[in-house]
Coordinates of C-alpha atoms in Angstrom, one line a residue:
Chain K
M1 CA 179.0 223.0 218.8
R2 CA 176.1 220.6 218.3
P3 CA 175.9 219.4 214.7
D4 CA 172.4 219.7 213.2
V5 CA 169.9 217.1 212.4
D6 CA 169.1 218.3 208.9
F7 CA 168.0 215.3 206.9
F8 CA 166.1 217.3 204.4
N9 CA 168.6 220.1 204.0
L10 CA 166.4 222.8 205.6
E11 CA 169.5 224.8 205.9
S12 CA 169.1 225.7 202.3
Q13 CA 165.7 227.2 203.1
L14 CA 167.0 229.6 205.7
S15 CA 168.4 233.0 205.0
D16 CA 171.9 234.0 206.0
E17 CA 170.4 236.2 208.7
E18 CA 168.2 233.3 210.1
K19 CA 171.2 231.0 210.2
M20 CA 173.3 233.6 211.9
M21 CA 170.7 234.3 214.6
R22 CA 170.4 230.6 215.3
D23 CA 174.1 230.1 215.4
S24 CA 174.7 233.1 217.7
V25 CA 172.0 232.0 220.2
R26 CA 173.4 228.4 220.0
Q27 CA 176.8 229.6 220.8
F28 CA 175.5 231.7 223.7
V29 CA 173.6 228.6 225.0
N30 CA 176.6 226.4 224.7
E31 CA 178.9 228.8 226.5
R32 CA 176.6 230.5 229.1
I33 CA 173.7 228.2 229.8
K34 CA 174.9 224.6 229.4
P35 CA 177.7 224.9 231.9
I36 CA 175.5 226.2 234.7
I37 CA 172.1 224.7 234.0
A38 CA 172.4 221.4 235.8
D39 CA 173.3 223.3 239.0
C40 CA 170.5 225.8 238.5
Y41 CA 168.1 222.9 238.1
E42 CA 169.3 221.1 241.2
E43 CA 169.2 224.2 243.3
G44 CA 165.8 225.2 241.9
R45 CA 167.2 228.6 240.8
F46 CA 166.5 230.7 237.7
P47 CA 169.8 232.3 236.6
L48 CA 168.7 235.9 237.1
D49 CA 172.2 237.3 236.4
L50 CA 171.8 236.2 232.8
I51 CA 168.8 238.5 232.1
P52 CA 171.1 241.5 231.0
E53 CA 172.9 239.1 228.6
F54 CA 169.6 237.9 227.1
A55 CA 168.7 241.6 226.6
K56 CA 172.0 242.4 225.1
L57 CA 171.7 239.6 222.6
G58 CA 168.2 240.9 221.7
L59 CA 166.2 237.9 222.9
L60 CA 163.5 239.8 224.7
G61 CA 160.6 240.8 222.4
S62 CA 162.9 240.0 219.5
N63 CA 160.1 239.9 216.9
L64 CA 158.5 243.2 217.8
P65 CA 159.4 246.4 215.9
E66 CA 162.7 248.3 216.3
K67 CA 160.8 251.4 217.2
Y68 CA 160.2 249.8 220.7
G69 CA 163.8 248.9 221.2
C70 CA 163.4 245.4 219.7
A71 CA 165.2 243.6 216.9
G72 CA 162.2 243.1 214.6
I73 CA 163.2 239.6 213.5
N74 CA 160.8 237.4 211.5
N75 CA 158.9 234.5 212.9
V76 CA 161.2 231.8 211.5
A77 CA 164.2 233.4 213.2
Y78 CA 162.2 233.8 216.4
G79 CA 161.4 230.1 216.2
L80 CA 165.0 229.2 215.7
V81 CA 166.0 231.3 218.7
T82 CA 163.4 229.5 221.0
Q83 CA 164.7 226.1 219.6
E84 CA 168.2 227.0 220.6
L85 CA 167.2 228.3 224.1
E86 CA 165.2 225.1 224.8
A87 CA 168.2 223.0 223.8
G88 CA 169.6 224.6 226.9
D89 CA 166.6 224.3 229.1
S90 CA 162.8 224.7 228.8
G91 CA 162.9 227.0 231.9
I92 CA 165.2 229.4 230.0
R93 CA 163.0 229.3 226.9
S94 CA 160.0 229.8 229.1
F95 CA 161.4 233.0 230.6
V96 CA 162.0 234.4 227.1
S97 CA 158.6 233.2 225.8
V98 CA 156.8 234.8 228.7
Q99 CA 158.6 238.1 228.6
S100 CA 158.3 238.2 224.7
S101 CA 155.0 236.6 223.7
L102 CA 152.9 236.9 226.9
C103 CA 153.9 240.3 228.2
M104 CA 155.5 242.4 225.5
Y105 CA 153.2 241.1 222.8
P106 CA 149.9 242.1 224.6
I107 CA 151.3 245.5 225.4
Y108 CA 152.2 245.9 221.7
A109 CA 148.9 244.3 220.4
F110 CA 146.4 245.8 222.9
G111 CA 148.2 248.6 224.5
S112 CA 148.1 252.3 223.7
E113 CA 151.1 254.0 222.1
E114 CA 151.8 255.6 225.4
Q115 CA 151.9 252.2 227.1
R116 CA 154.1 250.7 224.4
M117 CA 156.6 253.5 224.8
K118 CA 156.5 253.3 228.6
Y119 CA 157.1 249.6 228.9
L120 CA 158.5 247.9 225.8
P121 CA 161.9 249.6 225.6
G122 CA 162.6 248.8 229.2
M123 CA 161.3 245.2 228.8
A124 CA 163.6 244.7 225.8
K125 CA 166.5 245.9 227.9
G126 CA 165.5 243.4 230.6
E127 CA 165.0 246.2 233.1
I128 CA 161.3 245.5 233.4
I129 CA 160.4 241.8 233.8
G130 CA 156.8 240.7 233.1
C131 CA 154.5 237.8 233.9
F132 CA 151.2 236.8 232.5
G133 CA 148.2 236.0 234.7
L134 CA 145.4 234.0 233.1
T135 CA 145.3 230.5 234.7
E136 CA 143.5 230.2 238.1
P137 CA 143.3 227.5 240.7
N138 CA 139.9 226.5 239.3
S139 CA 140.3 227.7 235.7
G140 CA 142.9 225.9 233.6
S141 CA 141.9 224.6 230.2
D142 CA 138.6 226.6 230.7
P143 CA 139.9 230.1 231.2
G144 CA 136.4 231.5 230.5
S145 CA 135.4 230.3 234.0
M146 CA 137.8 232.7 235.7
K147 CA 136.8 234.2 239.0
T148 CA 139.2 237.2 239.0
R149 CA 137.1 240.4 238.6
A150 CA 137.8 244.1 238.0
K151 CA 135.2 246.6 239.1
R152 CA 135.1 250.2 238.0
V153 CA 135.7 252.7 240.8
K154 CA 136.3 256.4 240.9
D155 CA 140.1 256.3 240.4
G156 CA 140.3 253.3 238.1
W157 CA 139.7 249.6 238.7
L158 CA 139.4 247.5 241.8
L159 CA 141.0 244.0 241.1
N160 CA 140.1 240.9 243.2
G161 CA 141.1 237.3 242.6
S162 CA 144.0 234.9 242.2
K163 CA 146.1 233.4 239.5
T164 CA 148.4 230.4 239.6
W165 CA 151.2 228.6 237.6
I166 CA 152.6 232.0 236.7
T167 CA 156.0 231.9 235.2
N168 CA 158.3 234.7 236.4
G169 CA 155.6 235.9 238.9
T170 CA 157.8 236.5 241.9
I171 CA 160.6 238.2 239.9
A172 CA 158.2 240.3 237.7
D173 CA 158.0 244.0 237.9
I174 CA 154.6 244.0 236.1
A175 CA 151.9 241.4 235.7
I176 CA 149.6 241.3 232.7
V177 CA 146.5 240.2 234.5
W178 CA 143.3 239.0 232.8
A179 CA 140.0 239.7 234.6
K180 CA 136.3 239.8 234.0
V181 CA 135.0 243.4 234.1
E182 CA 131.8 243.5 236.0
D183 CA 130.6 246.7 234.4
E184 CA 131.1 245.3 230.9
N185 CA 129.0 242.2 231.1
D186 CA 132.0 240.2 232.5
K187 CA 134.0 240.8 229.4
I188 CA 137.6 239.7 229.9
R189 CA 140.2 242.5 229.7
G190 CA 143.9 242.9 230.4
F191 CA 145.4 245.1 233.0
I192 CA 149.0 246.0 233.7
V193 CA 149.5 245.5 237.4
P194 CA 152.9 246.8 238.8
K195 CA 154.8 245.0 241.5
G196 CA 154.2 246.8 244.8
T197 CA 150.6 247.6 244.2
P198 CA 148.9 247.4 247.6
G199 CA 147.0 244.2 247.9
F200 CA 149.1 242.4 245.2
T201 CA 151.4 239.5 246.4
A202 CA 153.3 237.0 244.3
P203 CA 154.6 234.1 246.4
E204 CA 156.8 231.4 244.7
L205 CA 155.5 227.9 244.2
K206 CA 158.1 225.7 245.8
H207 CA 158.9 222.0 245.5
K208 CA 158.4 221.7 241.8
L209 CA 160.0 218.5 240.3
S210 CA 159.9 220.0 236.8
L211 CA 161.0 223.3 235.2
R212 CA 163.2 223.8 238.3
A213 CA 165.4 226.5 236.6
S214 CA 162.3 228.7 236.2
V215 CA 160.4 230.8 238.7
T216 CA 156.7 229.7 239.1
S217 CA 154.3 231.7 241.3
E218 CA 150.8 232.4 242.5
L219 CA 149.4 235.9 242.2
F220 CA 146.9 237.3 244.7
F221 CA 144.9 240.4 244.3
Q222 CA 143.0 241.8 247.2
D223 CA 141.2 245.1 246.5
C224 CA 144.1 246.2 244.3
L225 CA 143.5 249.7 242.9
I226 CA 144.6 249.7 239.3
P227 CA 144.9 253.2 237.7
E228 CA 142.7 253.8 234.6
E229 CA 145.8 254.1 232.4
N230 CA 146.8 250.5 233.2
L231 CA 143.9 249.0 231.3
L232 CA 145.0 247.6 228.0
P233 CA 142.6 249.5 225.8
G234 CA 142.6 247.2 222.9
S235 CA 141.8 244.0 224.9
G236 CA 138.4 242.6 224.9
G237 CA 137.1 239.1 225.4
L238 CA 138.8 235.7 225.8
K239 CA 140.2 236.1 222.3
S240 CA 142.8 238.7 223.6
P241 CA 144.7 236.3 226.0
L242 CA 144.3 233.5 223.5
M243 CA 146.1 235.6 220.9
C244 CA 149.0 235.9 223.3
L245 CA 149.0 232.2 223.9
T246 CA 149.1 231.5 220.1
Q247 CA 152.3 233.5 219.9
A248 CA 153.8 231.7 222.9
R249 CA 152.7 228.3 221.6
Y250 CA 154.4 229.0 218.3
G251 CA 157.7 229.4 220.1
I252 CA 157.1 226.3 222.2
A253 CA 156.5 224.2 219.0
W254 CA 160.1 225.2 217.9
G255 CA 161.5 225.0 221.4
A256 CA 160.4 221.4 221.7
I257 CA 162.6 220.6 218.7
G258 CA 165.6 222.0 220.6
A259 CA 165.0 219.9 223.6
A260 CA 164.5 216.8 221.4
L261 CA 167.7 217.6 219.5
D262 CA 169.7 217.8 222.7
C263 CA 168.3 214.5 223.9
Y264 CA 168.9 212.8 220.5
Q265 CA 172.5 214.0 220.2
T266 CA 173.3 213.0 223.8
A267 CA 171.8 209.5 223.1
L268 CA 173.6 209.1 219.8
E269 CA 177.0 209.9 221.2
Y270 CA 176.3 207.7 224.2
A271 CA 175.2 204.8 222.1
K272 CA 178.3 205.0 219.9
N273 CA 180.7 205.1 222.8
R274 CA 179.1 202.8 225.4
V275 CA 180.2 199.2 224.9
Q276 CA 178.3 196.1 226.2
F277 CA 178.8 192.5 225.1
N278 CA 182.0 193.9 223.3
R279 CA 180.0 196.1 221.0
P280 CA 178.8 199.7 221.1
L281 CA 175.2 200.1 222.0
A282 CA 174.6 201.8 218.7
S283 CA 175.3 198.4 217.0
F284 CA 172.3 196.8 218.5
Q285 CA 169.1 196.6 216.5
L286 CA 166.8 197.8 219.3
T287 CA 169.0 200.9 219.9
Q288 CA 169.2 201.7 216.2
K289 CA 165.4 201.5 216.0
K290 CA 165.2 204.0 218.9
L291 CA 167.7 206.4 217.3
V292 CA 166.0 206.1 213.9
E293 CA 162.6 206.9 215.4
M294 CA 163.9 209.9 217.2
F295 CA 165.7 211.1 214.2
T296 CA 162.6 210.7 211.9
E297 CA 160.3 212.4 214.4
I298 CA 162.7 215.3 214.8
S299 CA 163.0 215.7 211.0
K300 CA 159.2 215.8 210.7
A301 CA 158.8 218.3 213.4
Q302 CA 161.4 220.5 211.7
L303 CA 159.5 220.4 208.4
L304 CA 156.3 221.3 210.2
C305 CA 157.8 224.2 212.1
L306 CA 159.6 225.7 209.1
R307 CA 156.4 225.6 207.0
L308 CA 154.4 227.0 210.0
G309 CA 156.9 229.9 210.4
R310 CA 156.8 230.8 206.8
M311 CA 153.0 230.8 206.9
K312 CA 153.1 232.9 210.0
D313 CA 155.4 235.4 208.3
A314 CA 153.0 235.5 205.4
G315 CA 150.1 236.1 207.8
E316 CA 148.4 232.8 206.7
I317 CA 148.1 230.8 209.9
E318 CA 145.1 230.0 212.1
P319 CA 145.5 229.2 215.8
V320 CA 144.7 225.6 214.9
H321 CA 147.9 225.3 212.9
V322 CA 149.8 226.3 216.0
S323 CA 147.8 223.8 218.0
M324 CA 148.9 221.0 215.8
A325 CA 152.6 222.1 216.0
K326 CA 152.5 222.4 219.8
M327 CA 150.6 219.2 220.2
N328 CA 152.8 217.1 217.9
N329 CA 156.2 218.6 218.7
V330 CA 156.0 218.6 222.5
N331 CA 154.7 215.0 222.4
M332 CA 157.5 214.1 220.0
A333 CA 160.1 215.8 222.3
L334 CA 158.7 214.0 225.4
E335 CA 159.0 210.7 223.6
C336 CA 162.5 211.5 222.5
A337 CA 163.5 212.4 226.0
R338 CA 162.1 209.1 227.4
T339 CA 163.8 207.1 224.6
A340 CA 167.1 208.9 225.1
R341 CA 166.8 208.2 228.8
S342 CA 166.4 204.5 228.1
I343 CA 169.4 204.4 225.8
L344 CA 171.5 206.1 228.5
G345 CA 170.4 203.4 231.0
G346 CA 171.3 204.4 234.6
N347 CA 173.3 207.3 233.4
G348 CA 170.1 208.7 231.9
I349 CA 168.9 209.9 235.3
M350 CA 172.1 211.8 236.0
G351 CA 172.2 215.6 235.8
E352 CA 175.4 215.7 233.8
Y353 CA 173.6 214.3 230.7
G354 CA 170.6 216.6 230.8
V355 CA 168.2 214.1 229.4
M356 CA 166.2 213.5 232.6
R357 CA 166.1 217.3 233.1
H358 CA 164.6 217.7 229.6
L359 CA 162.2 214.8 230.3
C360 CA 160.9 216.3 233.5
N361 CA 160.6 219.8 231.9
L362 CA 158.7 218.5 229.0
E363 CA 156.1 216.9 231.2
T364 CA 155.2 220.5 232.1
V365 CA 155.5 221.7 228.6
F366 CA 153.1 218.9 227.5
T367 CA 150.5 220.4 229.7
Y368 CA 151.1 224.2 229.8
E369 CA 150.1 226.7 227.1
G370 CA 147.1 224.6 226.2
T371 CA 147.2 221.0 227.3
H372 CA 148.1 218.3 224.7
E373 CA 144.4 217.1 225.1
V374 CA 142.8 220.5 224.4
H375 CA 145.0 221.1 221.4
T376 CA 143.9 217.7 220.1
L377 CA 140.3 218.7 220.6
A378 CA 140.8 222.1 219.0
I379 CA 142.0 220.2 215.9
G380 CA 139.1 217.8 216.3
R381 CA 136.7 220.8 216.3
H382 CA 138.4 222.1 213.2
L383 CA 137.8 218.8 211.4
T384 CA 134.3 218.1 212.5
G385 CA 132.8 221.4 213.2
L386 CA 131.8 219.9 216.6
S387 CA 133.4 221.1 219.8
A388 CA 134.2 218.3 222.3
F389 CA 135.0 220.6 225.1
E390 CA 132.8 223.6 225.1
Chain J
M1 CA 191.1 255.2 213.1
K2 CA 190.3 253.4 209.9
I3 CA 190.9 249.7 210.3
I4 CA 190.6 247.0 207.6
V5 CA 190.2 243.5 209.0
C6 CA 190.9 240.6 206.7
L7 CA 188.6 237.7 207.3
K8 CA 189.2 234.2 205.8
Q9 CA 186.4 231.7 205.5
V10 CA 187.6 228.3 206.6
P11 CA 186.0 224.9 207.0
K12 CA 184.5 224.5 210.5
N13 CA 186.6 222.4 212.7
D14 CA 183.8 219.9 213.2
S15 CA 183.4 219.5 209.4
I16 CA 183.5 216.0 207.8
L17 CA 186.9 216.0 206.1
R18 CA 187.1 213.8 203.0
I19 CA 190.0 214.0 200.5
N20 CA 189.0 214.9 197.0
E21 CA 189.3 212.5 194.0
Q22 CA 192.5 214.1 192.8
G23 CA 194.0 213.6 196.3
T24 CA 195.0 217.3 196.4
W25 CA 192.7 218.8 199.0
I26 CA 189.5 218.1 200.9
Q27 CA 186.1 217.8 199.3
D28 CA 184.2 221.0 199.2
R29 CA 180.8 219.6 199.2
D30 CA 181.0 218.1 202.7
L31 CA 182.1 221.3 204.3
T32 CA 180.4 223.9 206.4
Y33 CA 182.3 227.1 207.0
E34 CA 183.2 229.7 209.6
I35 CA 185.4 232.7 210.1
N36 CA 189.0 231.7 210.7
E37 CA 189.6 231.7 214.5
S38 CA 192.4 234.2 214.8
D39 CA 190.6 236.5 212.3
Q40 CA 187.7 236.7 214.7
Y41 CA 190.1 238.0 217.4
A42 CA 191.4 240.5 214.9
L43 CA 187.9 241.7 214.2
E44 CA 187.2 242.0 217.9
A45 CA 190.4 244.0 218.5
A46 CA 189.3 246.3 215.6
L47 CA 185.9 246.8 217.1
Q48 CA 187.3 247.6 220.5
L49 CA 189.8 250.1 219.0
K50 CA 186.9 251.8 217.2
E51 CA 184.8 251.9 220.4
K52 CA 187.7 253.6 222.2
H53 CA 189.0 255.9 219.5
G54 CA 186.2 256.2 217.0
G55 CA 186.7 255.6 213.3
E56 CA 185.6 252.8 211.0
V57 CA 186.0 249.0 210.7
I58 CA 185.9 247.5 207.3
A59 CA 185.6 243.7 206.8
L60 CA 187.6 242.4 203.8
S61 CA 187.3 238.9 202.4
L62 CA 188.5 237.2 199.3
G63 CA 186.7 234.3 197.8
P64 CA 183.6 233.0 196.0
A65 CA 180.0 234.1 196.8
R66 CA 179.9 232.0 199.9
V67 CA 182.4 234.2 201.7
Q68 CA 179.7 236.9 201.9
T69 CA 178.4 235.1 205.0
V70 CA 181.8 235.9 206.7
I71 CA 181.4 239.6 205.8
K72 CA 177.8 239.6 206.9
E73 CA 178.8 238.1 210.3
A74 CA 181.4 240.8 210.7
L75 CA 178.9 243.5 209.9
A76 CA 176.5 241.9 212.4
R77 CA 179.1 242.1 215.1
G78 CA 179.7 245.7 214.4
A79 CA 181.9 246.3 211.4
D80 CA 180.7 249.3 209.4
R81 CA 180.9 248.0 205.9
G82 CA 182.4 245.2 203.9
I83 CA 184.5 244.6 200.8
H84 CA 184.2 241.4 198.9
L85 CA 187.0 240.6 196.6
E86 CA 185.4 238.1 194.2
D87 CA 186.9 236.9 191.0
A88 CA 187.2 233.4 189.5
T89 CA 190.8 234.1 188.5
L90 CA 191.6 234.8 192.2
D91 CA 190.5 231.4 193.4
N92 CA 193.1 228.9 194.4
L93 CA 195.9 231.3 194.9
D94 CA 198.9 230.7 197.1
A95 CA 199.9 232.9 200.0
F96 CA 201.7 235.4 197.7
G97 CA 198.8 235.7 195.3
I98 CA 196.3 236.2 198.2
S99 CA 198.5 238.8 199.8
T100 CA 198.9 240.6 196.5
A101 CA 195.1 240.8 196.0
I102 CA 194.5 241.9 199.5
A103 CA 197.2 244.5 199.5
A104 CA 195.8 245.9 196.3
A105 CA 192.3 246.1 197.8
A106 CA 193.5 247.6 201.0
K107 CA 195.7 250.2 199.2
A108 CA 192.7 251.3 197.1
E109 CA 190.6 251.7 200.2
G110 CA 193.3 253.4 202.4
F111 CA 193.7 252.6 206.1
D112 CA 195.4 253.3 209.3
L113 CA 195.6 249.6 210.4
L114 CA 195.3 246.5 208.4
L115 CA 194.7 243.5 210.6
T116 CA 194.8 239.8 209.8
G117 CA 194.6 236.7 212.0
L118 CA 198.0 235.2 212.9
Q119 CA 197.4 232.2 210.5
S120 CA 194.5 230.4 208.8
D121 CA 193.1 227.3 210.3
D122 CA 193.2 225.5 206.9
Y123 CA 196.6 226.1 205.3
G124 CA 198.3 227.6 208.3
Y125 CA 200.9 229.6 206.3
A126 CA 200.9 232.6 208.6
Q127 CA 202.1 234.6 205.6
T128 CA 199.2 236.8 204.4
G129 CA 199.7 239.8 206.7
V130 CA 203.5 239.7 206.4
I131 CA 203.6 239.6 202.6
A132 CA 200.9 242.2 202.3
A133 CA 202.9 244.5 204.5
E134 CA 206.0 244.0 202.4
L135 CA 204.1 244.7 199.2
L136 CA 202.6 247.8 200.7
G137 CA 205.9 249.0 202.0
L138 CA 204.6 249.2 205.5
P139 CA 205.9 248.2 208.9
H140 CA 204.3 245.1 210.4
A141 CA 204.2 243.2 213.7
T142 CA 203.2 239.5 214.1
I143 CA 201.6 237.5 217.0
V144 CA 200.1 240.6 218.4
M145 CA 198.3 240.4 221.8
D146 CA 197.4 244.0 222.4
V147 CA 197.1 247.2 220.4
Q148 CA 197.2 250.7 221.9
A149 CA 196.9 253.9 220.0
T150 CA 199.6 256.5 220.6
D151 CA 200.3 259.9 219.1
G152 CA 200.9 259.3 215.4
G153 CA 201.1 255.6 215.7
I154 CA 200.5 252.5 217.8
R155 CA 202.1 250.4 220.5
V156 CA 201.7 246.7 220.3
K157 CA 202.4 243.7 222.5
R158 CA 203.9 240.7 220.8
E159 CA 204.1 237.2 222.1
L160 CA 207.6 235.7 222.2
E161 CA 208.5 232.3 223.5
N162 CA 208.7 230.9 227.0
G163 CA 206.1 233.4 228.3
F164 CA 208.0 236.5 227.2
F165 CA 206.3 239.4 225.6
Q166 CA 207.6 242.4 223.7
W167 CA 206.2 245.9 223.4
V168 CA 206.9 247.6 220.0
S169 CA 206.1 251.2 219.1
M170 CA 205.5 251.7 215.4
P171 CA 204.1 254.3 213.1
A172 CA 200.7 254.0 211.4
P173 CA 199.7 252.9 208.8
A174 CA 200.8 249.4 209.7
V175 CA 199.9 245.8 209.3
L176 CA 199.3 243.5 212.3
T177 CA 198.7 239.8 212.6
I178 CA 196.6 239.0 215.6
Q179 CA 197.0 236.1 218.0
S180 CA 193.9 234.0 219.1
G181 CA 192.5 234.4 222.5
I182 CA 193.6 237.9 223.2
N183 CA 190.1 239.3 223.9
T184 CA 186.6 238.1 224.5
L185 CA 184.6 237.7 221.3
R186 CA 181.2 239.4 221.3
Y187 CA 178.1 237.5 220.1
A188 CA 176.4 238.7 216.9
T189 CA 173.2 240.2 218.5
L190 CA 169.8 239.9 216.8
K191 CA 169.7 243.7 216.4
G192 CA 173.2 243.6 214.9
I193 CA 172.2 240.9 212.4
M194 CA 169.2 242.9 211.4
A195 CA 171.3 246.1 211.1
A196 CA 173.9 244.3 209.0
K197 CA 171.3 243.9 206.2
K198 CA 171.5 247.6 205.6
K199 CA 175.2 247.9 205.5
E200 CA 177.2 248.2 202.3
I201 CA 179.2 245.3 200.9
K202 CA 181.4 246.6 198.1
K203 CA 182.4 244.1 195.4
L204 CA 185.8 244.3 193.8
D205 CA 187.4 242.2 191.1
A206 CA 190.9 241.7 189.7
A207 CA 190.4 244.0 186.8
G208 CA 189.0 246.7 189.0
L209 CA 192.1 246.5 191.2
G210 CA 194.4 246.5 188.1
L211 CA 195.8 243.1 189.1
D212 CA 197.9 241.2 186.6
T213 CA 196.4 237.8 187.4
A214 CA 198.8 235.9 185.2
S215 CA 201.6 236.9 187.5
L216 CA 199.6 235.4 190.5
T217 CA 199.7 231.9 189.2
P218 CA 200.5 229.8 192.3
K219 CA 204.2 229.2 192.6
M220 CA 203.5 226.4 195.0
Q221 CA 201.2 223.4 194.5
F222 CA 199.8 220.6 196.6
R223 CA 201.0 217.3 195.2
R224 CA 199.2 215.0 197.6
V225 CA 197.0 215.3 200.7
Y226 CA 196.6 212.1 202.7
V227 CA 195.7 210.8 206.1
P228 CA 198.8 209.7 208.0
V229 CA 199.3 206.0 207.5
K230 CA 199.4 204.0 210.7
S231 CA 202.8 202.5 210.9
K232 CA 202.7 200.9 214.3
Q233 CA 203.2 197.1 214.2
T234 CA 203.0 194.5 216.9
Q235 CA 204.8 191.2 216.7
F236 CA 204.6 188.4 219.2
L237 CA 207.8 186.5 219.9
E238 CA 207.4 182.9 221.0
G239 CA 209.7 180.3 222.6
S240 CA 211.5 179.9 225.8
P241 CA 212.7 183.1 227.6
A242 CA 216.2 182.7 226.4
E243 CA 215.0 182.2 222.8
V244 CA 212.7 185.2 222.9
A245 CA 215.4 187.4 224.4
A246 CA 217.8 186.4 221.6
K247 CA 215.1 187.1 219.0
L248 CA 214.4 190.5 220.6
I249 CA 218.1 191.4 220.6
E250 CA 218.3 190.4 216.9
K251 CA 215.3 192.5 216.0
L252 CA 216.4 195.6 218.0
K253 CA 219.8 195.3 216.3
N254 CA 218.8 194.6 212.7
E255 CA 215.3 195.9 212.3
A256 CA 214.8 198.7 214.8
R257 CA 218.6 199.5 214.7
V258 CA 218.6 200.9 218.2
F259 CA 222.2 199.8 218.7

């Protein structure tokens, strides 16, 4: 089992339950994910057969209430869970993040009680898989410019448009789709679109060189008739999907630590064992500098996340806090992955070490769920009161 | 079936092991802990028996406050309640003392089966279950690989040597020591961990169990714990082949005494 980087004894700040949850997921990742992930990545395959095991462990919608078949864990525990999953692979963590934060959360937050009871227990069991459709080919960082439209018709809503970069799209049973409602002044609202709805297709995006153990798709809607009861009644405005993204980004900020830890531990072991010029690499000053910098940045990211999680549990965070954590920690993890790759030399590019896989994954994580740049500008806006991107 | 599972908290096998200043054991402060390996299989065996035949699984652990994490983990995996035997006078007991305390707690609770792991990963005595059975006046079986319920008793598979096994029928109540690797351990689920918070952990102490702690003073003591000293030596013999051969014969005869 991977020993922790815990320079500031954060272990003492975690409850027994939080530690137990982290350790249980870590054990699962070590036993069930790590042995297969290099092959999954190489084959461009998400391990679908593990979904029932994710569900059994309680990973899907874990921080939602027990009433809906979920575990009802706190935000720190949820963060620790995503950290462990991403130590396995960003694609695995992405699956859980999307199911939990981007599909189950909006149904919980904006859905009717009837919708919650209809979907959430099945989603917690992994019997209903969800995806989240916000980004479009021409609307990335600027989701307000989306073209997807819903028009009121006699039996519900007529949906037209397309979405892209949709995690889980092709394997999903339902899509949470965000569209401008023509009859409501183009207000953005959320719809539950079931797989098999006439006019709805979800082809997979092939030839990705990153997040290869994750399904990424496009969604197309051509005159899709969406029943009235599939509108998320509490949704209204761009704020609704952004609230979902804040949940997911919170998990990503923790997840990045997991990827960074895996890279750091791999590099440390390698540096201690690899001998050149009759000395282990770890004895060279340049290597030590690299290791110390990784270790320091991971320690800082851990402090940031624990404080963020405690604030989130107390209901004290603003989205800008999550922006800083996502921006800092993913960038940190990406740097760690690059540094670890350089310590491993040629071996760093090989699948058996996982470092290059994390590195390629993190290039995506750097950009998705709010680009590094836009999170930077969100913090800039917070500091100056001036928006640099709107 | 009412099953009590004894769980020992032991240092994790990847802990940093440093010998204490007295040279009598390893330093506590460097350690992280886990449930003793074979005890985990005993717990899993108990949970599977409960799932098959109904009843109750009780996790029992002896030790300072930190062993509560072991009980909590058992509760998270599905044990119904816990018993924590905590008393400063019961720290640092030998196998006889530990067994006496456990037997007293188990007797007070009542049970159909008392399970322990085969042996602990730290001391490795493999005595706890056996002595407890003797003190309780109950039949026991060791190195158990499988447990099946029968009318009025149990049937257990024991591991013998050279790949042989033995099936033994015995009445209940009984005490079994469980071998590692006999089943697939379940993960503590997030829901299970949350549910464990609501489960009871009963605290017991020596006085409550009527234990005469003076009689439990260890009869065995660690005199010295040390890392094995490297004794391998290399000597280079120099000279002509004939001289070297003569020196070698001399050393084999007088130093190594091989002939």
